Amino acid sequence: MAEAQTTPETADQFALRMVNTVSSGFVSLGIAVGARTGLVAQLAEADRPETAVQIAEKANMKERYVREWLAIMATARIVDYDKEQKTYFLPKHRVGVLLPDGAMGSMGNWSDFVRQSAMVTNDVADCFKNDGPKGVPYSAYPDFHGWMGNIKEHEHKSLVSKFLPTIPGLGEALESGIKVLDAGCGRGIATLTLAQHFPKSTFIGTDLSDEVIQWASEESNKRGLANVTFQVHDLVKMPADWSDSFDYVLVWDVIHDQADPETALREIFRMVKPGGRFSMVDIKGHSELADNMDNPAAPLLYGVSLFHCMTVSLYFGGKGLGTLWGQELAAQMLQEAGFTDVKALDIPHSPVEMHFLCNKP
């Protein structure tokens, strides 16, 4: 039965496809190195082709390492190479895909996550064993909060101009003054952005991590924001006196990581005022594997799940929803938590995320 469902393919064709797949893994690591060293940014600013020596001198780096890195970029058809002049050039139409400004759409950002995933490969492999660990802890990802914070810095530049207009009347309500909770806020980039734009509204950002809450609090003080506070709380056990407290609650790429997502959603429902609204932004995809087969980003998203999202949830004895828990299951769980009028909306500036907007009756 399986053979009849498989596209006809020779062993040689499959081998070539696997060569391309494994090669792409090294290309991803190469892009990550280029981003961390600043070489990608330097090539993006160049207005003419340069030799490896010129590129290395400008970057104050060793030419031999730079030349080998350029060879990866050239053979991957990312950087153009002139055989006669021995020069390299990054065409301008490729720059936006590589630089972090693209946020969740930046392959430079995702390549750095491949690097982080490579660091925990042995840990994840151990979890497969019946007598192995349940999962991998957040502490195994020392660069994760910084990586996610950098993505949000770029992504939330359009939070006010592009995201808020998709929620009828919310911008006007924020201008007048309402109470907002950003749960699982990370470094609080969304909270800080909204607080700065809407001084009449009050904002609270919460997260389980002391590290990110400290960062967000310090950043708030630097910006002189008096209408925002950050607190350490577990989303499945929020303060009892926060019931019916918030006009608007936002969670961004949070629920699929939760050990107990059902309880987290019930807690959010409890905290939203009757008549209030809840925005859950999460990864765009379907609950059924077959429905994701034609999504070119599906292997990436399932990979992020295996090497981070699913395993950190399982580490806490959780459900392990995974990155691609899917819009069907997401809508079902929101309704089971008590929310009504659940809408699944695209996010204009983020090709891999979906916005679930719903109400509390």
Coordinates of C-alpha atoms in Angstrom, one line a residue:
M1 CA 0.0 0.0 0.0
A2 CA 2.8 2.4 0.9
E3 CA 4.6 1.8 -2.4
A4 CA 1.4 2.7 -4.4
Q5 CA 1.2 6.0 -2.5
T6 CA 4.9 6.9 -3.1
T7 CA 6.0 9.0 -6.1
P8 CA 8.1 6.8 -8.4
E9 CA 11.7 7.5 -7.7
T10 CA 15.0 5.7 -8.4
A11 CA 17.7 5.1 -5.7
D12 CA 20.0 7.5 -7.5
Q13 CA 17.3 10.2 -7.5
F14 CA 16.7 9.7 -3.8
A15 CA 20.5 9.8 -3.1
L16 CA 20.8 13.1 -5.0
R17 CA 17.8 14.5 -3.0
M18 CA 19.5 13.5 0.2
V19 CA 22.8 15.1 -0.9
N20 CA 20.9 18.3 -1.4
T21 CA 19.2 17.9 2.0
V22 CA 22.4 17.3 3.9
S23 CA 24.2 20.1 2.0
S24 CA 21.5 22.4 3.0
G25 CA 22.1 21.7 6.6
F26 CA 25.7 22.9 6.3
V27 CA 24.5 25.9 4.3
S28 CA 22.2 26.8 7.2
L29 CA 25.1 26.6 9.6
G30 CA 27.1 28.7 7.2
I31 CA 24.4 31.4 7.1
A32 CA 24.3 31.3 10.9
V33 CA 28.1 31.9 11.1
G34 CA 27.8 34.7 8.6
A35 CA 25.1 36.4 10.6
R36 CA 27.0 36.0 13.9
T37 CA 30.3 37.3 12.5
G38 CA 28.6 40.2 10.6
L39 CA 29.8 38.9 7.2
V40 CA 26.2 38.7 5.8
A41 CA 25.5 42.3 6.9
Q42 CA 28.9 43.4 5.4
L43 CA 28.1 41.8 2.0
A44 CA 24.6 43.3 2.1
E45 CA 26.1 46.8 2.3
A46 CA 28.7 46.2 -0.5
D47 CA 27.9 48.0 -3.7
R48 CA 30.4 46.1 -5.9
P49 CA 32.0 42.7 -6.0
E50 CA 35.1 42.1 -3.8
T51 CA 37.8 39.5 -3.4
A52 CA 38.0 37.3 -0.3
V53 CA 41.1 39.3 0.8
Q54 CA 39.2 42.6 0.5
I55 CA 36.2 41.2 2.4
A56 CA 38.4 39.7 5.1
E57 CA 40.4 42.9 5.5
K58 CA 37.2 45.0 5.8
A59 CA 35.8 42.6 8.4
N60 CA 39.2 42.4 10.2
M61 CA 39.0 38.6 10.0
K62 CA 41.3 35.7 8.8
E63 CA 41.1 35.5 5.0
R64 CA 41.3 31.7 5.0
Y65 CA 38.2 31.3 7.1
V66 CA 36.4 34.0 5.1
R67 CA 37.3 32.3 1.8
E68 CA 36.0 28.9 2.9
W69 CA 32.8 30.5 4.2
L70 CA 32.4 32.3 0.9
A71 CA 32.8 29.0 -1.0
I72 CA 29.8 27.6 0.9
M73 CA 27.8 30.7 0.1
A74 CA 28.8 30.6 -3.6
T75 CA 28.2 26.9 -4.2
A76 CA 24.8 27.3 -2.5
R77 CA 24.0 30.1 -5.0
I78 CA 23.6 32.7 -2.3
V79 CA 26.6 34.8 -3.2
D80 CA 27.6 35.3 -6.9
Y81 CA 31.2 34.3 -7.8
D82 CA 33.2 35.7 -10.7
K83 CA 35.8 33.1 -11.7
E84 CA 38.0 35.5 -13.7
Q85 CA 38.1 38.3 -11.1
K86 CA 37.9 35.9 -8.1
T87 CA 35.2 38.3 -6.6
Y88 CA 32.1 37.7 -4.6
F89 CA 28.8 39.7 -4.5
L90 CA 25.5 39.4 -2.7
P91 CA 22.7 40.6 -5.0
K92 CA 20.3 43.0 -3.4
H93 CA 17.2 41.0 -4.0
R94 CA 18.6 38.3 -1.6
V95 CA 19.5 40.6 1.2
G96 CA 16.0 40.8 2.8
V97 CA 15.7 37.1 3.0
L98 CA 18.9 36.8 5.0
L99 CA 19.0 39.8 7.3
P100 CA 17.1 39.7 10.6
D101 CA 14.8 42.5 9.6
G102 CA 12.6 39.8 8.1
A103 CA 11.8 38.5 11.6
M104 CA 9.9 35.1 11.3
G105 CA 10.4 35.3 7.5
S106 CA 14.2 35.7 7.7
M107 CA 16.2 32.6 6.8
G108 CA 19.1 34.2 8.6
N109 CA 17.1 34.0 11.8
W110 CA 16.0 30.4 11.2
S111 CA 19.6 29.3 10.3
D112 CA 20.7 30.5 13.7
F113 CA 18.1 28.3 15.3
V114 CA 19.5 25.4 13.3
R115 CA 22.8 26.2 15.0
Q116 CA 21.1 26.2 18.4
S117 CA 19.4 22.9 17.6
A118 CA 22.7 21.3 16.6
M119 CA 23.9 22.0 20.2
V120 CA 21.2 19.8 21.7
T121 CA 21.1 17.0 19.2
N122 CA 22.5 14.4 21.6
D123 CA 20.1 15.5 24.3
V124 CA 17.1 15.2 22.1
A125 CA 18.3 11.8 20.8
D126 CA 18.6 10.5 24.4
C127 CA 14.9 11.4 24.9
F128 CA 13.8 8.8 22.3
K129 CA 14.8 6.0 24.6
N130 CA 12.1 4.4 26.8
D131 CA 14.3 4.9 29.8
G132 CA 15.6 8.3 28.6
P133 CA 14.8 11.8 29.8
K134 CA 11.3 13.1 29.3
G135 CA 12.6 16.2 27.4
V136 CA 15.2 18.9 27.3
P137 CA 15.1 21.9 29.7
Y138 CA 15.1 25.5 28.6
S139 CA 18.6 25.8 30.3
A140 CA 20.0 23.8 27.4
Y141 CA 19.3 26.7 25.0
P142 CA 21.4 29.6 26.4
D143 CA 20.8 31.7 23.3
F144 CA 17.1 31.2 22.9
H145 CA 15.7 34.2 24.7
G146 CA 18.1 36.5 22.9
W147 CA 17.3 34.9 19.6
M148 CA 13.6 35.2 20.1
G149 CA 13.9 38.8 21.5
N150 CA 15.8 39.8 18.4
I151 CA 13.1 38.4 16.1
K152 CA 10.4 40.2 18.1
E153 CA 12.4 43.5 17.9
H154 CA 12.0 43.3 14.1
E155 CA 8.6 41.7 13.9
H156 CA 6.9 44.1 16.3
K157 CA 8.0 47.2 14.4
S158 CA 4.8 46.8 12.5
L159 CA 2.7 45.7 15.5
V160 CA 0.8 49.0 15.7
S161 CA 0.7 49.8 12.0
K162 CA -0.2 46.3 10.6
F163 CA -1.3 44.0 13.4
L164 CA -3.6 46.2 15.5
P165 CA -5.8 47.3 12.5
T166 CA -6.8 43.6 12.0
I167 CA -8.7 43.9 15.3
P168 CA -11.7 46.2 14.9
G169 CA -11.8 49.0 17.5
L170 CA -8.8 47.9 19.5
G171 CA -6.6 50.8 18.5
E172 CA -9.3 53.3 19.5
A173 CA -9.8 51.5 22.8
L174 CA -6.0 51.6 23.5
E175 CA -6.0 55.3 22.8
S176 CA -8.8 55.9 25.3
G177 CA -7.2 53.7 28.0
I178 CA -7.7 50.0 28.7
K179 CA -6.0 47.2 30.7
V180 CA -3.9 44.8 28.7
L181 CA -2.0 41.5 29.6
D182 CA 0.8 40.1 27.5
A183 CA 1.2 36.6 28.9
G184 CA 4.3 34.6 28.2
C185 CA 5.8 37.9 27.1
G186 CA 9.5 36.9 26.8
R187 CA 11.6 40.0 26.8
G188 CA 8.3 42.0 26.5
I189 CA 8.9 43.6 23.1
A190 CA 5.2 43.6 22.3
T191 CA 4.3 45.0 25.7
L192 CA 7.0 47.7 25.5
T193 CA 5.9 48.7 22.0
L194 CA 2.3 49.0 22.9
A195 CA 3.0 50.8 26.2
Q196 CA 5.1 53.4 24.4
H197 CA 2.4 54.0 21.7
F198 CA -0.6 54.1 24.1
P199 CA 0.3 56.0 27.3
K200 CA -3.3 56.1 28.6
S201 CA -3.5 52.3 28.7
T202 CA -2.0 50.0 31.4
F203 CA 0.0 47.0 30.5
I204 CA 1.3 44.0 32.4
G205 CA 3.8 41.5 30.9
T206 CA 4.3 38.1 32.5
D207 CA 6.7 35.2 31.9
L208 CA 8.0 32.1 33.7
S209 CA 11.6 33.2 33.2
D210 CA 13.2 35.5 35.8
E211 CA 15.9 36.3 33.2
V212 CA 13.5 37.8 30.6
I213 CA 11.4 39.6 33.1
Q214 CA 14.5 41.3 34.5
W215 CA 15.5 42.3 31.0
A216 CA 12.1 43.7 30.2
S217 CA 11.9 45.6 33.5
E218 CA 15.3 47.2 32.9
E219 CA 14.3 48.1 29.3
S220 CA 11.1 49.7 30.6
N221 CA 13.0 51.8 33.0
K222 CA 15.4 52.9 30.3
R223 CA 12.4 54.0 28.2
G224 CA 10.8 55.8 31.1
L225 CA 7.5 53.9 30.8
A226 CA 5.2 54.4 33.7
N227 CA 2.3 52.4 32.3
V228 CA 3.8 49.0 32.2
T229 CA 5.0 46.4 34.7
F230 CA 6.6 43.0 34.3
Q231 CA 6.1 40.1 36.7
V232 CA 7.2 36.4 37.0
H233 CA 4.1 34.2 36.8
D234 CA 3.3 30.7 35.5
L235 CA 0.6 30.9 32.9
V236 CA -1.2 27.9 34.4
K237 CA -1.4 29.5 37.8
M238 CA -1.9 33.2 37.5
P239 CA -2.9 35.5 40.4
A240 CA -6.3 34.6 41.8
D241 CA -7.4 38.3 42.0
W242 CA -6.8 38.8 38.3
S243 CA -10.2 37.3 37.3
D244 CA -12.2 39.4 34.9
S245 CA -9.4 42.0 35.0
F246 CA -8.2 42.6 31.4
D247 CA -9.9 44.2 28.4
Y248 CA -7.5 42.5 26.1
V249 CA -5.0 39.6 26.5
L250 CA -2.3 38.7 24.1
V251 CA -0.1 35.6 23.8
W252 CA 2.4 35.3 21.0
D253 CA 4.0 32.0 20.1
V254 CA 3.4 30.7 23.7
I255 CA 0.6 28.1 23.9
H256 CA 2.1 25.3 21.9
D257 CA 5.1 25.3 24.3
Q258 CA 3.0 25.0 27.4
A259 CA 3.2 21.8 29.5
D260 CA -0.6 22.2 30.2
P261 CA -2.1 24.2 27.4
E262 CA -5.7 23.5 28.3
T263 CA -5.2 25.0 31.8
A264 CA -3.3 27.9 30.4
L265 CA -6.2 28.8 28.1
R266 CA -8.7 28.4 30.9
E267 CA -6.6 30.8 33.0
I268 CA -6.5 33.3 30.2
F269 CA -10.3 33.0 29.8
R270 CA -10.7 33.6 33.6
M271 CA -8.6 36.8 33.4
V272 CA -10.4 38.4 30.4
K273 CA -13.2 40.7 31.3
P274 CA -16.7 39.7 30.0
G275 CA -16.9 41.2 26.6
G276 CA -13.1 41.4 26.3
R277 CA -11.0 40.0 23.6
F278 CA -8.1 37.5 23.4
S279 CA -5.4 37.3 20.6
M280 CA -3.5 34.1 20.4
V281 CA -0.7 34.2 17.8
D282 CA 0.8 30.8 17.0
I283 CA 2.4 28.9 14.2
K284 CA 0.5 28.6 11.0
G285 CA -0.3 25.0 9.9
H286 CA -2.7 22.1 10.2
S287 CA -3.2 19.4 12.8
E288 CA -3.1 16.6 10.3
L289 CA 0.4 15.8 8.9
A290 CA -1.0 15.1 5.4
D291 CA -2.4 18.6 5.2
N292 CA 1.2 20.1 5.8
M293 CA 2.9 18.0 3.1
D294 CA 2.8 20.8 0.5
N295 CA 4.0 23.5 2.9
P296 CA 7.7 24.1 2.0
A297 CA 8.3 25.3 5.6
A298 CA 6.9 22.1 7.2
P299 CA 10.2 20.3 7.7
L300 CA 11.6 23.4 9.3
L301 CA 8.6 23.8 11.6
Y302 CA 8.5 20.1 12.6
G303 CA 12.3 20.4 13.2
V304 CA 11.8 23.4 15.5
S305 CA 9.2 21.3 17.3
L306 CA 11.4 18.2 17.8
F307 CA 14.5 20.2 18.8
H308 CA 12.8 22.7 21.0
C309 CA 9.0 23.3 21.4
M310 CA 7.8 19.7 21.9
T311 CA 10.8 18.6 24.0
V312 CA 10.7 21.5 26.5
S313 CA 7.0 20.9 27.0
L314 CA 7.6 17.2 27.6
Y315 CA 10.5 18.0 30.0
F316 CA 7.9 19.5 32.4
G317 CA 5.7 16.4 32.0
G318 CA 3.6 18.3 29.6
K319 CA 1.4 17.4 26.6
G320 CA 4.1 18.2 24.0
L321 CA 1.7 19.8 21.5
G322 CA 4.5 20.7 19.2
T323 CA 4.9 23.6 16.8
L324 CA 2.4 22.3 14.3
W325 CA -0.4 21.5 16.6
G326 CA -2.5 23.1 13.9
Q327 CA -5.2 25.6 13.5
E328 CA -8.0 23.0 13.8
L329 CA -6.9 21.8 17.2
A330 CA -6.1 25.4 18.3
A331 CA -9.7 26.5 17.4
Q332 CA -11.1 23.5 19.2
M333 CA -9.2 24.2 22.4
L334 CA -10.1 27.9 22.4
Q335 CA -13.8 27.0 22.2
E336 CA -13.4 24.3 24.9
A337 CA -11.8 27.0 27.1
G338 CA -15.0 29.1 26.7
F339 CA -14.0 31.6 24.0
T340 CA -16.5 32.4 21.3
D341 CA -16.4 33.9 17.8
V342 CA -13.0 32.3 17.1
K343 CA -11.5 33.8 13.9
A344 CA -8.3 32.5 12.3
L345 CA -6.6 35.5 10.6
D346 CA -3.4 35.8 8.6
I347 CA -0.7 38.1 9.9
P348 CA 0.3 40.5 7.1
H349 CA 4.0 40.6 8.1
S350 CA 4.5 37.0 9.2
P351 CA 4.2 34.1 6.7
V352 CA 4.6 31.3 9.3
E353 CA 2.2 32.6 12.0
M354 CA -1.6 32.8 12.4
H355 CA -3.7 35.1 14.6
F356 CA -6.6 33.5 16.5
L357 CA -8.9 36.4 17.6
C358 CA -11.8 35.5 20.0
N359 CA -14.2 36.9 22.6
K360 CA -15.2 36.2 26.1
P361 CA -19.0 36.3 26.3

